[in-house]
Short mmCIF file of C-alpha atoms in Angstrom, two decimals:
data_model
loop_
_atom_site.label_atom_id
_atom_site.label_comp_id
_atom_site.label_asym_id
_atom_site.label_seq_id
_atom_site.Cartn_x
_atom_site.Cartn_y
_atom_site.Cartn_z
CA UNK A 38 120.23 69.86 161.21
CA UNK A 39 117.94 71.77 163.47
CA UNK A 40 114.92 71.60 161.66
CA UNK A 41 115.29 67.73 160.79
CA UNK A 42 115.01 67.32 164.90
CA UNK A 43 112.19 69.85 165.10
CA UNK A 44 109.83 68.24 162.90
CA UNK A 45 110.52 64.81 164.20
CA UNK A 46 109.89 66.17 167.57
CA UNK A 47 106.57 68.03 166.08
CA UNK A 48 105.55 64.43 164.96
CA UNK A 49 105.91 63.19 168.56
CA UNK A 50 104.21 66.51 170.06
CA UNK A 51 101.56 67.80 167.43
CA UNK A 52 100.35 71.24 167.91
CA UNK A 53 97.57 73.21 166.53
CA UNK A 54 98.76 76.21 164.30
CA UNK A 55 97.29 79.11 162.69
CA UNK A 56 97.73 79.82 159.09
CA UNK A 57 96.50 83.23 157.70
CA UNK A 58 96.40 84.43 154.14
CA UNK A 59 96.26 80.46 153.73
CA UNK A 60 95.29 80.10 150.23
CA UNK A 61 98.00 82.53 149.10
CA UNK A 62 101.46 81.16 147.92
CA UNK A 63 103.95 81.26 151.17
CA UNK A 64 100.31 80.56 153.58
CA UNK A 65 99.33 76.87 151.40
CA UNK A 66 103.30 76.31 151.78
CA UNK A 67 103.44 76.07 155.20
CA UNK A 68 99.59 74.38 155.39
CA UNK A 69 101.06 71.42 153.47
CA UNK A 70 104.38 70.90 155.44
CA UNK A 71 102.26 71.24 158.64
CA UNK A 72 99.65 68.75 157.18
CA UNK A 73 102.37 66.44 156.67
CA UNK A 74 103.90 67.03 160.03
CA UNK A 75 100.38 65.48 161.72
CA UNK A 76 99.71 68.87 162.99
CA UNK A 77 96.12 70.40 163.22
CA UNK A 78 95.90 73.52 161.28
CA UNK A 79 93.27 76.07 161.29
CA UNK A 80 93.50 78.20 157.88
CA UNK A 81 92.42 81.98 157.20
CA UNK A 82 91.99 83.73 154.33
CA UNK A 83 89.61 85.97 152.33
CA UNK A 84 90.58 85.60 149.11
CA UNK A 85 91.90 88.88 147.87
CA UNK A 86 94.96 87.49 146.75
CA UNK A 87 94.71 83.61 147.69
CA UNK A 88 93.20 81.23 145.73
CA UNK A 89 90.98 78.26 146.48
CA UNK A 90 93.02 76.03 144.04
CA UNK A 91 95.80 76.66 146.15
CA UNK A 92 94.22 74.88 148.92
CA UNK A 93 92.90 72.17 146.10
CA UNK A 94 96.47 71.37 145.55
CA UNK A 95 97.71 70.85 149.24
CA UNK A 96 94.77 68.27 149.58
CA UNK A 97 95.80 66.41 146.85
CA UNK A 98 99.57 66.94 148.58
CA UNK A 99 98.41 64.78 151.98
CA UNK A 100 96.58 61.77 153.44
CA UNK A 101 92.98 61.83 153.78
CA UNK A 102 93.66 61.94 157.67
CA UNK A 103 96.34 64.50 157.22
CA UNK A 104 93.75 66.60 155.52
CA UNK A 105 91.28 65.86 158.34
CA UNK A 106 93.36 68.10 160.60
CA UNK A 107 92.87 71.08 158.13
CA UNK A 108 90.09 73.51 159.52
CA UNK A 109 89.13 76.57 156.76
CA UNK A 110 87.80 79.97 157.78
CA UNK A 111 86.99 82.16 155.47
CA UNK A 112 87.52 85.81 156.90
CA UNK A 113 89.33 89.38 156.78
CA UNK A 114 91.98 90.61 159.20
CA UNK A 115 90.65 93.87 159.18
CA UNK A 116 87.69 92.27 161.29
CA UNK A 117 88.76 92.25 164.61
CA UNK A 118 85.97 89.80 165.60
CA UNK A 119 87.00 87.76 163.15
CA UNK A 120 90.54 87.59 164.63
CA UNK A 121 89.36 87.42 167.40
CA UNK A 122 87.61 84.30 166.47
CA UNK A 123 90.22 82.26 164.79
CA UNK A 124 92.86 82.45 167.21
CA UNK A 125 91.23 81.17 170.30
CA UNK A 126 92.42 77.37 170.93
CA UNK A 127 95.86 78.17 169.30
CA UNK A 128 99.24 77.35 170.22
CA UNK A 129 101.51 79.04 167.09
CA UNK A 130 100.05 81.72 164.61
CA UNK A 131 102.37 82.44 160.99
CA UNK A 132 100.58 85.39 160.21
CA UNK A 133 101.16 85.73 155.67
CA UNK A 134 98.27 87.33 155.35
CA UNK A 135 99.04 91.25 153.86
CA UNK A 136 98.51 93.00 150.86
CA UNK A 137 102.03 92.39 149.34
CA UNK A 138 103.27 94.15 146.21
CA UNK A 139 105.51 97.57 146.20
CA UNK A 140 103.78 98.90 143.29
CA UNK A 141 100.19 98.38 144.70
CA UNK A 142 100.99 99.97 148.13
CA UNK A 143 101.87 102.89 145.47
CA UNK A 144 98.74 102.61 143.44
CA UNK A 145 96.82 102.12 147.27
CA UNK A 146 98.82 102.91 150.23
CA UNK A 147 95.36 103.13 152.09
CA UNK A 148 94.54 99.42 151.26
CA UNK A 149 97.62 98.20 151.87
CA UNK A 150 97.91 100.00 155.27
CA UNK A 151 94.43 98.66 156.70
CA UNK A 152 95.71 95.18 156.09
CA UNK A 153 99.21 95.13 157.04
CA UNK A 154 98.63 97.31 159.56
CA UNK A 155 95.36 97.47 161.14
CA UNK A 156 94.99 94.01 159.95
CA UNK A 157 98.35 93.06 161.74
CA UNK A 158 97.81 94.87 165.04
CA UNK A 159 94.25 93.58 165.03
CA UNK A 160 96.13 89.78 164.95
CA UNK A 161 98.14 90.67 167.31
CA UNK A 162 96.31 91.63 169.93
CA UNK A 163 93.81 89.27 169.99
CA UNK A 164 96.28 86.39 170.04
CA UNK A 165 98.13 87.65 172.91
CA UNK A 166 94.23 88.20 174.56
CA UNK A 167 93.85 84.81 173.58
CA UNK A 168 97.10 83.50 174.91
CA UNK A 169 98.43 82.30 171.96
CA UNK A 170 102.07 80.86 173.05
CA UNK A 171 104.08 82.33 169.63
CA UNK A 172 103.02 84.53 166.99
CA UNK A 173 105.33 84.68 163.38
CA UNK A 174 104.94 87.07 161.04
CA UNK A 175 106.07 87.87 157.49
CA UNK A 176 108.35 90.98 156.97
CA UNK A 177 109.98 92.00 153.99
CA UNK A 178 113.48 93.01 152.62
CA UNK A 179 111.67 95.96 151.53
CA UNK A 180 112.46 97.62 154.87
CA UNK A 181 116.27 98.34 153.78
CA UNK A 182 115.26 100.75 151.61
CA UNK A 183 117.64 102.58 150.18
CA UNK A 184 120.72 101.18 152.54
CA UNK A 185 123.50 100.70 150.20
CA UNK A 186 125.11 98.02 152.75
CA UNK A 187 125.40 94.50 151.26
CA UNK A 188 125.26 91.79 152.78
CA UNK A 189 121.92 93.35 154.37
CA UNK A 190 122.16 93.28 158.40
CA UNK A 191 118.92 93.12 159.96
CA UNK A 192 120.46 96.03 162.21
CA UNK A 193 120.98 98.20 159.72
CA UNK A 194 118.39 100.02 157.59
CA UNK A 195 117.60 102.73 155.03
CA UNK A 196 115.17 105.57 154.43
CA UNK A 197 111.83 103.57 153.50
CA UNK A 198 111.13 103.60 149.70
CA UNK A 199 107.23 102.43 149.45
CA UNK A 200 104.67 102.61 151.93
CA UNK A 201 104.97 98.50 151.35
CA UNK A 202 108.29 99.10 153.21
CA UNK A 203 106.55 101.16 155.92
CA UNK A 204 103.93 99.22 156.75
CA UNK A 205 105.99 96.29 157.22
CA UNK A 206 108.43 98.39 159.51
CA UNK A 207 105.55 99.09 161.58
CA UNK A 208 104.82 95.63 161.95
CA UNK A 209 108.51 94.89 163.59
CA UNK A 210 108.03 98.32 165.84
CA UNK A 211 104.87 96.77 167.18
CA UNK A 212 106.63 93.66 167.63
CA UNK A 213 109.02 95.21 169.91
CA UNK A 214 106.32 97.06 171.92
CA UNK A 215 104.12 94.30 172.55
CA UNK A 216 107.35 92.31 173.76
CA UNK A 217 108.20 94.86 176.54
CA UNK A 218 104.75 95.86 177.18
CA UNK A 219 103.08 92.04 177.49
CA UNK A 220 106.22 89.94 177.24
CA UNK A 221 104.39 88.55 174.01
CA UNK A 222 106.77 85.94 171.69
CA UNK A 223 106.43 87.51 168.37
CA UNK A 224 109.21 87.05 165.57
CA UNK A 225 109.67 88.60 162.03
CA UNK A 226 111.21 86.88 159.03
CA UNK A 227 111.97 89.42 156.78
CA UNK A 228 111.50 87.63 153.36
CA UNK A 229 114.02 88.06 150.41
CA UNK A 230 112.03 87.63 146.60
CA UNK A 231 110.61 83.98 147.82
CA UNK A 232 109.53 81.86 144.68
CA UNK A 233 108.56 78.94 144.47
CA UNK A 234 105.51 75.75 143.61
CA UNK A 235 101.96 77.77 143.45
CA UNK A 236 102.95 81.52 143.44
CA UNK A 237 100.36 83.54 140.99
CA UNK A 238 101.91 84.51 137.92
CA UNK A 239 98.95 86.60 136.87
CA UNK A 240 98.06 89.84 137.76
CA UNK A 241 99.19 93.45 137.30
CA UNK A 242 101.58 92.76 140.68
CA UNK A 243 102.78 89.36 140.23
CA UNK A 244 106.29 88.77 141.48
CA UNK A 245 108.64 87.89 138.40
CA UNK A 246 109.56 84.94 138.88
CA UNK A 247 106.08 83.03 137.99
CA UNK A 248 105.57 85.85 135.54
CA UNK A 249 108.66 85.39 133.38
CA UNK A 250 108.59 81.26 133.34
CA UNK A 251 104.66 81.78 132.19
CA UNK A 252 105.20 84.60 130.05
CA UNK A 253 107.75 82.37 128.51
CA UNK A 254 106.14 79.15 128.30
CA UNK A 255 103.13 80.80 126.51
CA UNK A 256 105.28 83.01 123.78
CA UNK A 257 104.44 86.30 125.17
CA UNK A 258 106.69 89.46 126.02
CA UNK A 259 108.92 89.46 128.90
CA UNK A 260 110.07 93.00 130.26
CA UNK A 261 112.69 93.84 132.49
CA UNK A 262 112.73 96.90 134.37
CA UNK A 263 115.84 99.24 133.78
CA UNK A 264 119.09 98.06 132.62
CA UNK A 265 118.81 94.24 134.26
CA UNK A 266 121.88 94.63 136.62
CA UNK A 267 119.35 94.72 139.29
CA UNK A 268 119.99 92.29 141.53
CA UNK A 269 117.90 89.92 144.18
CA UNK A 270 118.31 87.37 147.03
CA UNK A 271 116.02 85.06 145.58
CA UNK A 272 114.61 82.99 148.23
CA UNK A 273 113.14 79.03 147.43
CA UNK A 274 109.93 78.41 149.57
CA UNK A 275 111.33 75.70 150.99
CA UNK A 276 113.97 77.68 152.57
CA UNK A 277 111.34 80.35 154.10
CA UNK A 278 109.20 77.31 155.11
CA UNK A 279 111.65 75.99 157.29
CA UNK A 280 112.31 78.98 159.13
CA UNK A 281 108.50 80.17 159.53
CA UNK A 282 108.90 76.27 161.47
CA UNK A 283 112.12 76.94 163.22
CA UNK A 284 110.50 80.47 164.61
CA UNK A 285 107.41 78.95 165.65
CA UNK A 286 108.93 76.15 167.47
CA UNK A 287 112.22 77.28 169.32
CA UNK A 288 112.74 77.60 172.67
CA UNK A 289 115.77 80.51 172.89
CA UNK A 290 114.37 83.35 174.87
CA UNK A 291 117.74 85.09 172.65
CA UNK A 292 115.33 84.98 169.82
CA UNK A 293 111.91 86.90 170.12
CA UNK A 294 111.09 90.03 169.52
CA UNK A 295 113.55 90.43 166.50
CA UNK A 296 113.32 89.98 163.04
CA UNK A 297 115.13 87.68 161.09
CA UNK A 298 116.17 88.05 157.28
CA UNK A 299 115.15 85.03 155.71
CA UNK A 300 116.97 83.77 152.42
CA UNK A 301 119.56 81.66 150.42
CA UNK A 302 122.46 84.77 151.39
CA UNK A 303 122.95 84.80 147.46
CA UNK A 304 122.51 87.38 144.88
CA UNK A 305 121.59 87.30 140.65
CA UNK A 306 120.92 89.63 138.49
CA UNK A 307 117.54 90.44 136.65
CA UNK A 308 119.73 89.58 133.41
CA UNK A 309 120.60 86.47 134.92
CA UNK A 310 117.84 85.19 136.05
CA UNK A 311 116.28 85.45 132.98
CA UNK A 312 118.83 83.54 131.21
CA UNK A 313 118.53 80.97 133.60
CA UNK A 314 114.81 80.69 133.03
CA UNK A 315 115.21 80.81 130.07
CA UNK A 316 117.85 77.97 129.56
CA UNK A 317 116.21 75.54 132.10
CA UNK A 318 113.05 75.94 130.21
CA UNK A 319 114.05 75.31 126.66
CA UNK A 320 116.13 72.05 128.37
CA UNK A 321 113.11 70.82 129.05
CA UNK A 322 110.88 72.10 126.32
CA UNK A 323 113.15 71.96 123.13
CA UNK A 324 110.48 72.91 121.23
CA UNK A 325 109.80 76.13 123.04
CA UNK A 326 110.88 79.37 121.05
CA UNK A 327 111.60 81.79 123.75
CA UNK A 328 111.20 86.02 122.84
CA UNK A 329 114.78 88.43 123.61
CA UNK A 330 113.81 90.08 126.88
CA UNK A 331 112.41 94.21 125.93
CA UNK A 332 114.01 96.66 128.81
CA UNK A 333 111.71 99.22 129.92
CA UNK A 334 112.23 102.11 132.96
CA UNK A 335 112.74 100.90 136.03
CA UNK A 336 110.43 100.48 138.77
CA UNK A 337 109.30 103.54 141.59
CA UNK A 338 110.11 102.05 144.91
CA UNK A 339 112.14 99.57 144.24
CA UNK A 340 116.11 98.55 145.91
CA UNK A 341 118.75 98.24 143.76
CA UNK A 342 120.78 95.91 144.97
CA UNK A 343 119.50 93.03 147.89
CA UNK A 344 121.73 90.20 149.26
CA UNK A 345 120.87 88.73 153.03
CA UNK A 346 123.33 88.28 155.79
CA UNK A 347 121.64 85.36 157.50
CA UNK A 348 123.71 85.09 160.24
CA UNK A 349 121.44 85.77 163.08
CA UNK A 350 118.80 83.18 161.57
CA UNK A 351 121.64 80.65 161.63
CA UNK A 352 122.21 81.46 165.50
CA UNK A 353 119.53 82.46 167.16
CA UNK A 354 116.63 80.00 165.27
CA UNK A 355 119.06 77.25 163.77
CA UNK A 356 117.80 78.57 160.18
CA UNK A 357 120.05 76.31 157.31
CA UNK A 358 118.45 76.94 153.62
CA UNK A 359 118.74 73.54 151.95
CA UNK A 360 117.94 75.37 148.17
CA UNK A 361 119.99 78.21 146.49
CA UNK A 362 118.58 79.73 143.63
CA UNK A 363 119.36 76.64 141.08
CA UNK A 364 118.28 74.25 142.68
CA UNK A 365 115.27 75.97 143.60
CA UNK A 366 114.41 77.23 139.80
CA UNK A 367 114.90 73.64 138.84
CA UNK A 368 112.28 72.19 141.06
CA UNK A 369 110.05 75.63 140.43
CA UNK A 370 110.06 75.22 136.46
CA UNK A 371 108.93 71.56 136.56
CA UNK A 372 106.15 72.54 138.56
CA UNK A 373 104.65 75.08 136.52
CA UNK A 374 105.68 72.99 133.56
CA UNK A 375 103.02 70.18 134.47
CA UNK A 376 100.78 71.44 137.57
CA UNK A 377 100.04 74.95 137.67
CA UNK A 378 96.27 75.51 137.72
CA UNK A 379 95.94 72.00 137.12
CA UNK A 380 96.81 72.49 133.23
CA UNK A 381 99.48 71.15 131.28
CA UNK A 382 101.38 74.77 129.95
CA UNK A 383 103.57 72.48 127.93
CA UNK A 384 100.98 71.43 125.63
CA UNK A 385 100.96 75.55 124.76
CA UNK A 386 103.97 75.16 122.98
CA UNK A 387 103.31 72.34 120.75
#
């Protein structure tokens, strides 16, 4: 496997990477793999949407000397001098920080636009003035839009349904530009629904995953939007972990300046899913009485139907997801089960 020979090669050759939206869910991911990989990591956030418990929980996830290697800054992306700043001295960026969310780039398109955009271009720019050597960025599915095509084919888009979607289509067109312009290494992993350990299930815009296993643990209401036969590539962290690694790391010129999707290249349904939270849960809380799910409208902006062709991930970066979306929800639930926040939930339902 690829990514077995990168990181043993990563152990032998450390290098120092940039993290930014750090204390968020994907960005203290990939600090923790890197902290166990020996590498020195430099960490960026401003706490918008991260939290500093995140970053709590990958120190308790590594060696005191591990940890050691793990430099904070506390900053904004829409400060150029601030970018500026944090990525002089660096040999790999994975850029996470953004303003995620379809329905708050509808509430706010202007927020979301000064940090996935302005924020983005002011990242990269001042790593390629800094002469960082690669630069890896999240995308999102969300730039299919309303392409009926499944699998999706990274070649192959729709008209843009969000001005989420847009912002992160700029991202990629900037890519492109600053590839043929400054012959800068820049790739884009467009995400598909990642869950996983540590993503927020609070908040008007939290991603449903974390929001139905909490909303169930605690006996509260879980909606779903429209008639459930909505369905989703849903992505284990592990899996976009790996490739954020393989992108940063590999060595085929084949490879930049594209983006990549990034997912299990499966496909559930809302209905589904919850039944499968649902069942895994009550396995391992018997004594958890779980609420019928209530079906409300469904959502503006959102795709109907997304399922990944990860072909050109497999061949260009070496990308091989080691977690589909069971074994994934099986690791997830016991996590939020005992750890989450540092609280036991599953004294709630006693």
């Amino acid at each position: 496997m690829k990514y077995d020979e990168i990181k043993k090669e990563l152990l032998v050759n450390p290098k120092t990477w940039l993290v930014s939206g750090v204390a968020g869910f994907i960005g203290s991911n990939l600090a923790e793999e890197l902290l166990k990989l020996n590498q020195k990591v430099v960490g960026l956030d401003n706490f918008e949407t991260g939290h500093k418990y995140n970053l709590e929980h990958v120190k308790n996830s590594v060696s005191k000397n591990q940890w050691n290697n793990f430099t904070f800054i506390e900053g904004d992306i829409r400060n150029y001098e601030t970018c500026n700043e944090v990525t002089k001295n660096i040999d790999v960026i994975l850029h996470q920080a953004a303003l995620g969310s379809v329905p708050r780039s509808i509430d706010n398109p202007v927020n979301t636009n000064a940090s996935n955009v302005s924020g983005f271009l002011n990242m990269l720019t001042a790593a390629k003035d800094n002469g960082v050597k690669r630069f890896v960025y999240a995308s999102s599915s969300s730039v299919y839009g309303d392409s009926a095509e499944l699998p999706k084919v990274e070649a192959r888009t729709g008209n843009l349904l969000s001005p989420y979607a847009v912002t992160k289509y700029v991202n990629e067109l900037y890519m492109g530009v600053f590839y043929k312009c400054y012959n800068f290494e820049s790739i884009g992993l467009r995400y598909f629904n990642v869950f996983g350990k540590r993503q927020d299930p609070n908040g008007a815009y939290a991603a449903v995953m974390p929001k139905w296993i909490s909303q169930m643990i605690n006996g509260e209401d879980v909606f779903i939007n429209g008639d459930g036969e909505t369905s989703r590539d849903f992505t284990y962290i592990d899996n976009v972990v790996q490739a954020n690694i393989l992108a940063g790391t590999t060595t085929n010129s084949q490879a930049f300046a594209k983006a990549y999707n990034t997912a299990a290249s499966g496909r559930e349904t809302l209905n589904n899913l919850f039944s499968a939270i649902k069942n895994g849960l009550e396995e391992k809380l018997p004594n958890l009485k779980i609420k019928d799910a209530i079906y409300r409208d469904f959502r503006a902006g959102d795709i109907r139907h997304s399922n990944a062709n990860i072909d050109q991930a497999k061949q260009l970066l070496g990308y091989e997801p080691t977690h589909n979306l069971e074994e994934g929800l099986k690791e997830s639930l016991s996590w939020y089960i005992n750890d989450i926040k540092g609280n036991k939930l599953n004294d709630k339902c006693k």
